[in-house]
Short mmCIF file of N, CA and C in Angstrom, two decimals:
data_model
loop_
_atom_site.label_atom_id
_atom_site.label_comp_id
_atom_site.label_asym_id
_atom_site.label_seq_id
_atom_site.Cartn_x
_atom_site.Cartn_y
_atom_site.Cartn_z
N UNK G 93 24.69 100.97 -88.81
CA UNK G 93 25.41 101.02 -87.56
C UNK G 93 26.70 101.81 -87.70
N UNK G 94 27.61 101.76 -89.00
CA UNK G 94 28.56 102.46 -89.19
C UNK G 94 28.69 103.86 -88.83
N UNK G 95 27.58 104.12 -89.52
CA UNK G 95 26.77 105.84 -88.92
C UNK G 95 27.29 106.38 -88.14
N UNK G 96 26.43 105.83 -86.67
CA UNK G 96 26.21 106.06 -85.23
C UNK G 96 27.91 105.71 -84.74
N UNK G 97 28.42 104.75 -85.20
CA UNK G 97 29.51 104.60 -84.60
C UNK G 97 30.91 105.19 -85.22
N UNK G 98 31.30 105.99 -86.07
CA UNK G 98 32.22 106.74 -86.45
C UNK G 98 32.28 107.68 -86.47
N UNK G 99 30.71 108.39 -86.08
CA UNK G 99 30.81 109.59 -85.61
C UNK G 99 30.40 110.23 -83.97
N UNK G 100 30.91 108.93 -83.26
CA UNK G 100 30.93 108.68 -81.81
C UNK G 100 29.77 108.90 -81.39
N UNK G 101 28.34 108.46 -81.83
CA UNK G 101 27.04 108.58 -81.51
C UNK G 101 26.62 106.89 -80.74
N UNK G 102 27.12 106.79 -80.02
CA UNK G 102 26.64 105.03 -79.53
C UNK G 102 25.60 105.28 -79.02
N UNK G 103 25.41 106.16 -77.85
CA UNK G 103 24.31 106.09 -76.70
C UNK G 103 22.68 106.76 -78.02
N UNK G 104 23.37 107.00 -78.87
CA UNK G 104 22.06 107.44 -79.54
C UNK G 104 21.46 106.50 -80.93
N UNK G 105 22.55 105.26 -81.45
CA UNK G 105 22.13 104.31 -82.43
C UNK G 105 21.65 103.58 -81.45
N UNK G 106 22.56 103.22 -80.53
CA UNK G 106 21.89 102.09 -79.41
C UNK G 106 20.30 102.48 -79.00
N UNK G 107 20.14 103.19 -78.84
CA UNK G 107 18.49 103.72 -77.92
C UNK G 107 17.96 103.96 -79.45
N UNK G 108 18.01 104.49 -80.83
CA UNK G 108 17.22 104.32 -82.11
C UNK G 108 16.78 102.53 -82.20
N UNK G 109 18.15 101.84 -82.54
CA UNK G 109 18.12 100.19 -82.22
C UNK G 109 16.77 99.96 -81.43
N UNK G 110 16.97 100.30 -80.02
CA UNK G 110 16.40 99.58 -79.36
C UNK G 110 14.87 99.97 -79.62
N UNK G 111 14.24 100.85 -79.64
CA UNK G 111 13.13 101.57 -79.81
C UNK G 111 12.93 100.79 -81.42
N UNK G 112 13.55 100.43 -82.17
CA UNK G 112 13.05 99.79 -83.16
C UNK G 112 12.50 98.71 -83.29
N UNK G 113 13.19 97.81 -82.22
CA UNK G 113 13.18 96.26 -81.62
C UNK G 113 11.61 96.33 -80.96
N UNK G 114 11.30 97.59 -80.79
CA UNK G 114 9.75 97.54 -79.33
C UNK G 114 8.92 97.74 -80.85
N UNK G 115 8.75 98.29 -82.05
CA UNK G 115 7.74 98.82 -82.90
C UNK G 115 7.12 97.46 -82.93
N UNK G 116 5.51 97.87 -83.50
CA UNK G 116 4.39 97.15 -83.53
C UNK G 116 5.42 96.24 -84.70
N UNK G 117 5.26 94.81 -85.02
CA UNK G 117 5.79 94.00 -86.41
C UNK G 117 7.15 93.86 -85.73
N UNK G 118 7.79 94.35 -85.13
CA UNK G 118 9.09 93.83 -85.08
C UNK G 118 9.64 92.84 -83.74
N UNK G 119 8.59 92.12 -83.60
CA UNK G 119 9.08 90.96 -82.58
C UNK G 119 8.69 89.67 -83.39
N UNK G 120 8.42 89.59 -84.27
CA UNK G 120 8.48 88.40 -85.43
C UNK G 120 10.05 88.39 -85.86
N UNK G 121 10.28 86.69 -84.85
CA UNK G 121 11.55 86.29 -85.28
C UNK G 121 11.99 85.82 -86.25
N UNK G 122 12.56 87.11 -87.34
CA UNK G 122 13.23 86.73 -88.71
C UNK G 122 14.43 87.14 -88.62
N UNK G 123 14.96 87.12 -89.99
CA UNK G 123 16.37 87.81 -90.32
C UNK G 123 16.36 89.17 -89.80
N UNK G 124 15.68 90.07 -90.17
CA UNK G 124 15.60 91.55 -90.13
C UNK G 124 15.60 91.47 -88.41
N UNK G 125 15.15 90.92 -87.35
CA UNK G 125 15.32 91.57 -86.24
C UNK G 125 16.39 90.81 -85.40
N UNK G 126 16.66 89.72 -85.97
CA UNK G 126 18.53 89.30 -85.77
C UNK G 126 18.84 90.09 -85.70
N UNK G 127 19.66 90.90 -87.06
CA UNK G 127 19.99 92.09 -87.23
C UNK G 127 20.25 93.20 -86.70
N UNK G 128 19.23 93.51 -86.59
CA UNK G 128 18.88 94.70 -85.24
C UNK G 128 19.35 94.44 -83.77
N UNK G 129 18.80 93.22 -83.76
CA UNK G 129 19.35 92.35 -81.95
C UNK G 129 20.81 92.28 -82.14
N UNK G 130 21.65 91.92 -83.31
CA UNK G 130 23.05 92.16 -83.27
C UNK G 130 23.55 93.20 -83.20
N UNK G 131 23.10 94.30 -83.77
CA UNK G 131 23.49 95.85 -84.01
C UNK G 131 23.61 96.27 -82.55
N UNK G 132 22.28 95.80 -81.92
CA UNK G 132 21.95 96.46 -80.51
C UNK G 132 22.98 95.92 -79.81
N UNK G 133 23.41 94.28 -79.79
CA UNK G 133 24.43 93.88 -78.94
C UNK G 133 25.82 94.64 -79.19
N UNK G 134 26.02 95.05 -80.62
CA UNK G 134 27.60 95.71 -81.19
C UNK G 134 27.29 96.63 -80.27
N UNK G 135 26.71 97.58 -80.39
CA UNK G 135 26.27 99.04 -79.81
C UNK G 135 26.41 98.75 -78.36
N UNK G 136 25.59 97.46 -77.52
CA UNK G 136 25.83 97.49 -76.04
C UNK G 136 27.55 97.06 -75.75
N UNK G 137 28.06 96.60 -76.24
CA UNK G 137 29.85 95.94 -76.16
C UNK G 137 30.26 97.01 -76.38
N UNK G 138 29.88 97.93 -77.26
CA UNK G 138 30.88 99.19 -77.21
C UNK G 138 31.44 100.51 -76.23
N UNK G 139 29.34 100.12 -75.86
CA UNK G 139 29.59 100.91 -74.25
C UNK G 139 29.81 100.50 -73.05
N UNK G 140 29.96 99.00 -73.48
CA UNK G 140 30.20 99.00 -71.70
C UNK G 140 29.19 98.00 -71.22
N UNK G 141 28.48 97.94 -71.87
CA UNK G 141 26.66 97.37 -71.23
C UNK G 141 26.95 96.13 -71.53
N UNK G 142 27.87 95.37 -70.99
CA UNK G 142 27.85 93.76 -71.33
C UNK G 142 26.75 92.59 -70.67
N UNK G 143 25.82 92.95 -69.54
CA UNK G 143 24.77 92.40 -69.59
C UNK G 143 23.79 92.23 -70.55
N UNK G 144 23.75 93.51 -71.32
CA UNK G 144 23.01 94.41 -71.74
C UNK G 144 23.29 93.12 -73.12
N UNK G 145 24.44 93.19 -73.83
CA UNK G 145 25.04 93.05 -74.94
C UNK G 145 24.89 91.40 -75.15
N UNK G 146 24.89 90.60 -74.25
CA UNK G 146 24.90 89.36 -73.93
C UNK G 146 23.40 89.31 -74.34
N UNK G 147 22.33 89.49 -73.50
CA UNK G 147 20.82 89.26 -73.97
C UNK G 147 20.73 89.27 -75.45
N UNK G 148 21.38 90.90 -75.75
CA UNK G 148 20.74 90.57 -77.34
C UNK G 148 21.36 89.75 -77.90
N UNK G 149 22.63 88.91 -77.73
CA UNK G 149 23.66 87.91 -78.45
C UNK G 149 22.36 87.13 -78.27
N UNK G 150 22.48 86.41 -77.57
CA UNK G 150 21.64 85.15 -77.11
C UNK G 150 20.20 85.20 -77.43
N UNK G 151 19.36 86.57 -77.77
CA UNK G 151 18.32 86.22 -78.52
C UNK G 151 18.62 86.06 -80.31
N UNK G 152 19.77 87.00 -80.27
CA UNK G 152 19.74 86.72 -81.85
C UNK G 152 20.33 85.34 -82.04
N UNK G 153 21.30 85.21 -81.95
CA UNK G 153 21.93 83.58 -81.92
C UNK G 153 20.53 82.77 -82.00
N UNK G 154 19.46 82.90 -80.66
CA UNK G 154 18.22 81.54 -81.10
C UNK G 154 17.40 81.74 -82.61
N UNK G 155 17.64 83.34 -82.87
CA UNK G 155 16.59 83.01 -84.03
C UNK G 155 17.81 82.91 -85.49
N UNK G 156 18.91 83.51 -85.21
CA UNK G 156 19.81 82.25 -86.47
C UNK G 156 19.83 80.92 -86.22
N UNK G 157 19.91 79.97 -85.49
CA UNK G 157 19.87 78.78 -84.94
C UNK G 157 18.21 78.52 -85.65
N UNK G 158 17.20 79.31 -85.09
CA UNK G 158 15.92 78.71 -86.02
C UNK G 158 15.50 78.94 -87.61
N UNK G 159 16.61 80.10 -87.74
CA UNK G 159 16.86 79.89 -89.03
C UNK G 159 16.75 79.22 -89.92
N UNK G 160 18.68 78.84 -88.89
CA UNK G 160 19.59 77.88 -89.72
C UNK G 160 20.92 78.26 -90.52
N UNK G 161 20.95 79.77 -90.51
CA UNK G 161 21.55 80.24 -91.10
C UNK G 161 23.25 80.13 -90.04
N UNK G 162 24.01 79.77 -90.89
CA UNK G 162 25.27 79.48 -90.39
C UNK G 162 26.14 80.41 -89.99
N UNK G 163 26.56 81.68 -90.95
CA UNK G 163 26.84 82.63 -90.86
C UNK G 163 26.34 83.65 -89.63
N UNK G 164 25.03 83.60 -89.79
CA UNK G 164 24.16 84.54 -88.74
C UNK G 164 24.75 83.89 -87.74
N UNK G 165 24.78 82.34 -87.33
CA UNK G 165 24.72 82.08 -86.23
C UNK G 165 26.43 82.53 -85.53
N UNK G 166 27.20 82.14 -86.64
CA UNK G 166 29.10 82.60 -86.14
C UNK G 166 29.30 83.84 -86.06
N UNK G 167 28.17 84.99 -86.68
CA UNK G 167 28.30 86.03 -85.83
C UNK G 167 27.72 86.37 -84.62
N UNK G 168 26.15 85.91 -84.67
CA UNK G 168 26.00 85.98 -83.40
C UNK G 168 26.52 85.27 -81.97
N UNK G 169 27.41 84.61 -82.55
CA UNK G 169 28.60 84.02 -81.25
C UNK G 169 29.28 84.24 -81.29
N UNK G 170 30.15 85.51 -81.94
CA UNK G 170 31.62 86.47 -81.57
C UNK G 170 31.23 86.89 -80.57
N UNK G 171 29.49 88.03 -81.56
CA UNK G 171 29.04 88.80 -80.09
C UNK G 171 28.74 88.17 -78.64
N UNK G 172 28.73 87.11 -78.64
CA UNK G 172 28.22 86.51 -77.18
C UNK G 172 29.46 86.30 -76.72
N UNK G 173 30.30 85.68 -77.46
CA UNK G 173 32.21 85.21 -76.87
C UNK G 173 32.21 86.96 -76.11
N UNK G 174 32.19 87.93 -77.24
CA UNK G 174 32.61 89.57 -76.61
C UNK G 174 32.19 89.83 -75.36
N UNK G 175 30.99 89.23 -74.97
CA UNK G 175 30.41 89.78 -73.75
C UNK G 175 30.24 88.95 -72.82
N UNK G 176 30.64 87.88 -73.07
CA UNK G 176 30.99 86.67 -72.22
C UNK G 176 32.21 87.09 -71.39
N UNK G 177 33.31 87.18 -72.66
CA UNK G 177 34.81 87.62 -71.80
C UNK G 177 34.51 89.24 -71.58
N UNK G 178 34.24 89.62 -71.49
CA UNK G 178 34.32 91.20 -71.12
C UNK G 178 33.74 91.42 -69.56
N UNK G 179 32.54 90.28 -68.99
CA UNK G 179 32.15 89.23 -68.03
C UNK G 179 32.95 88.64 -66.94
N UNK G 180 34.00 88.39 -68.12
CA UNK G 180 35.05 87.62 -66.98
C UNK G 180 34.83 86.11 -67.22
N UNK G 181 33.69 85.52 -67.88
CA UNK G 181 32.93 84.20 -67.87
C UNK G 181 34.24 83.67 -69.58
N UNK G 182 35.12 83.38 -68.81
CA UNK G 182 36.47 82.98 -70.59
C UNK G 182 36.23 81.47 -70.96
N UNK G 183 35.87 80.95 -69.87
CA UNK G 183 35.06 79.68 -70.62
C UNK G 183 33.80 79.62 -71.23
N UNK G 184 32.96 80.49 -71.27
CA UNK G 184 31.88 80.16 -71.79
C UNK G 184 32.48 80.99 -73.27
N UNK G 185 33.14 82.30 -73.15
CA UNK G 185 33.67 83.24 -74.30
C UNK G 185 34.68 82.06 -75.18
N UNK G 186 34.92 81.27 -74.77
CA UNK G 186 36.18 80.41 -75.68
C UNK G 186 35.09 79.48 -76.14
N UNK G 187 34.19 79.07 -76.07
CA UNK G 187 33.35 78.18 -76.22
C UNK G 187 32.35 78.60 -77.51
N UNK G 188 32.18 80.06 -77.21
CA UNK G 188 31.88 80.36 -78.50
C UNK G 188 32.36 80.95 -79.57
N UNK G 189 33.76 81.32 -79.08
CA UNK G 189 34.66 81.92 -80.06
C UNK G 189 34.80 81.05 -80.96
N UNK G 190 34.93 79.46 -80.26
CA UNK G 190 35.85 78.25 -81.04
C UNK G 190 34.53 77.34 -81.67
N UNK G 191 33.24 78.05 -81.51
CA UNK G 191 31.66 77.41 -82.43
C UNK G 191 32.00 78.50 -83.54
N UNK G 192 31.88 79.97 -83.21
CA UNK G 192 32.18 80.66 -84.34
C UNK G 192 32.95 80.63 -85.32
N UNK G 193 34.17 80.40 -84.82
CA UNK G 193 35.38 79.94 -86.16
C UNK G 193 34.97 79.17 -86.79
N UNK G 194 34.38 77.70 -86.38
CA UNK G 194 34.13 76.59 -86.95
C UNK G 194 33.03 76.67 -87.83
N UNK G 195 32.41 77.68 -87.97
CA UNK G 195 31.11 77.42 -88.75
C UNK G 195 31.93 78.67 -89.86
N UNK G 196 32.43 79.55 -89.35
CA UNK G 196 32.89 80.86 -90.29
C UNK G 196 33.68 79.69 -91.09
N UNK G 197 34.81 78.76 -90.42
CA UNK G 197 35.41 78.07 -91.67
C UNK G 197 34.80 77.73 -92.60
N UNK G 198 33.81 77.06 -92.47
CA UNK G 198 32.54 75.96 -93.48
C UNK G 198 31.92 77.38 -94.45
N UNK G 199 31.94 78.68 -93.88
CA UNK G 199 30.90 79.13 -94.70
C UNK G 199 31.40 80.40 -95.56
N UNK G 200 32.21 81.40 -94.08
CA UNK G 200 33.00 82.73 -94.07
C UNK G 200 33.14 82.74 -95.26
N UNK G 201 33.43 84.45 -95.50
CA UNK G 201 34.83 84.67 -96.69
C UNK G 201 35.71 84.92 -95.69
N UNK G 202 37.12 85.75 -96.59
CA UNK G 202 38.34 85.62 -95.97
C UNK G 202 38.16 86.98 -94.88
N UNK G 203 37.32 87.89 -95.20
CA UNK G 203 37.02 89.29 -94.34
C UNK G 203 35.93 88.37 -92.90
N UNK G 204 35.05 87.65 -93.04
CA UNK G 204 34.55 87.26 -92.04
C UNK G 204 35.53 85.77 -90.97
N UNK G 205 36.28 85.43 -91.59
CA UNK G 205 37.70 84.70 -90.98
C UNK G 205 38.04 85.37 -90.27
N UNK G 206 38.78 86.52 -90.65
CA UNK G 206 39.42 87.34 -90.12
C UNK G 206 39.13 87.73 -88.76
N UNK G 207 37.61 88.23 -88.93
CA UNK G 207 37.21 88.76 -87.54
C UNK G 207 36.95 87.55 -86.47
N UNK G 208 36.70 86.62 -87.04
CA UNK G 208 36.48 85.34 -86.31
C UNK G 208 37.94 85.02 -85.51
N UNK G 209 38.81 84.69 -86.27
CA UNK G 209 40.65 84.74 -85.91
C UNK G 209 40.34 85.46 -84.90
N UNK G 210 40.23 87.08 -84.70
CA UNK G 210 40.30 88.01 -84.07
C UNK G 210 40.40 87.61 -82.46
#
């Protein structure tokens, strides 16, 4: 994702992302298409697409949640807090800002704190 995004390519990682998410094998909910569903949500928050950015929060969030994975899940609820408040919706965005911290405490390092703080 670093890629696409430092060399001001969004509208073109975002649409690679997404076209990856449709390939035959990649709707088996594992780690690897979290991942991708988060990338896609970073990529939709960046442009603007906060409907857009919210879906993929909220599918990735269910499959860290079926996980289990703790981490996965406090990131995938920055991204949902991001596009929650970007929404206008600051209660539902504080709601998961303040699930995210709480699990980043239990698990984070001091670089994933940080962004959580944020």
């Amino acid at each position: 994702m670093q890629v696409w995004t430092q060399r001001g390519l969004l509208a073109i990682g975002y649409r690679v992302t997404l076209e990856s998410l449709d390939r035959p094998g990649a709707l088996k909910r594992s780690p690897v298409r979290f991942l991708a569903l988060a990338a896609a949500g970073q990529f939709a928050v960046f442009m603007g697409l906060y409907p857009e950015a919210q879906g993929h929060a909220e599918e990735s969030l269910s499959i860290a949640r079926e996980i289990g994975d703790k981490a996965r899940i406090a990131m995938a609820l920055q991204l949902l807090g991001m596009a929650c408040s970007e929404q206008g919706d600051r209660a539902a965005a504080l709601a998961h800002f303040e699930e995210a911290l709480a699990l980043t405490r239990e698990t984070g390092t001091k670089r994933r704190l940080a962004a959580a703080l944020q």
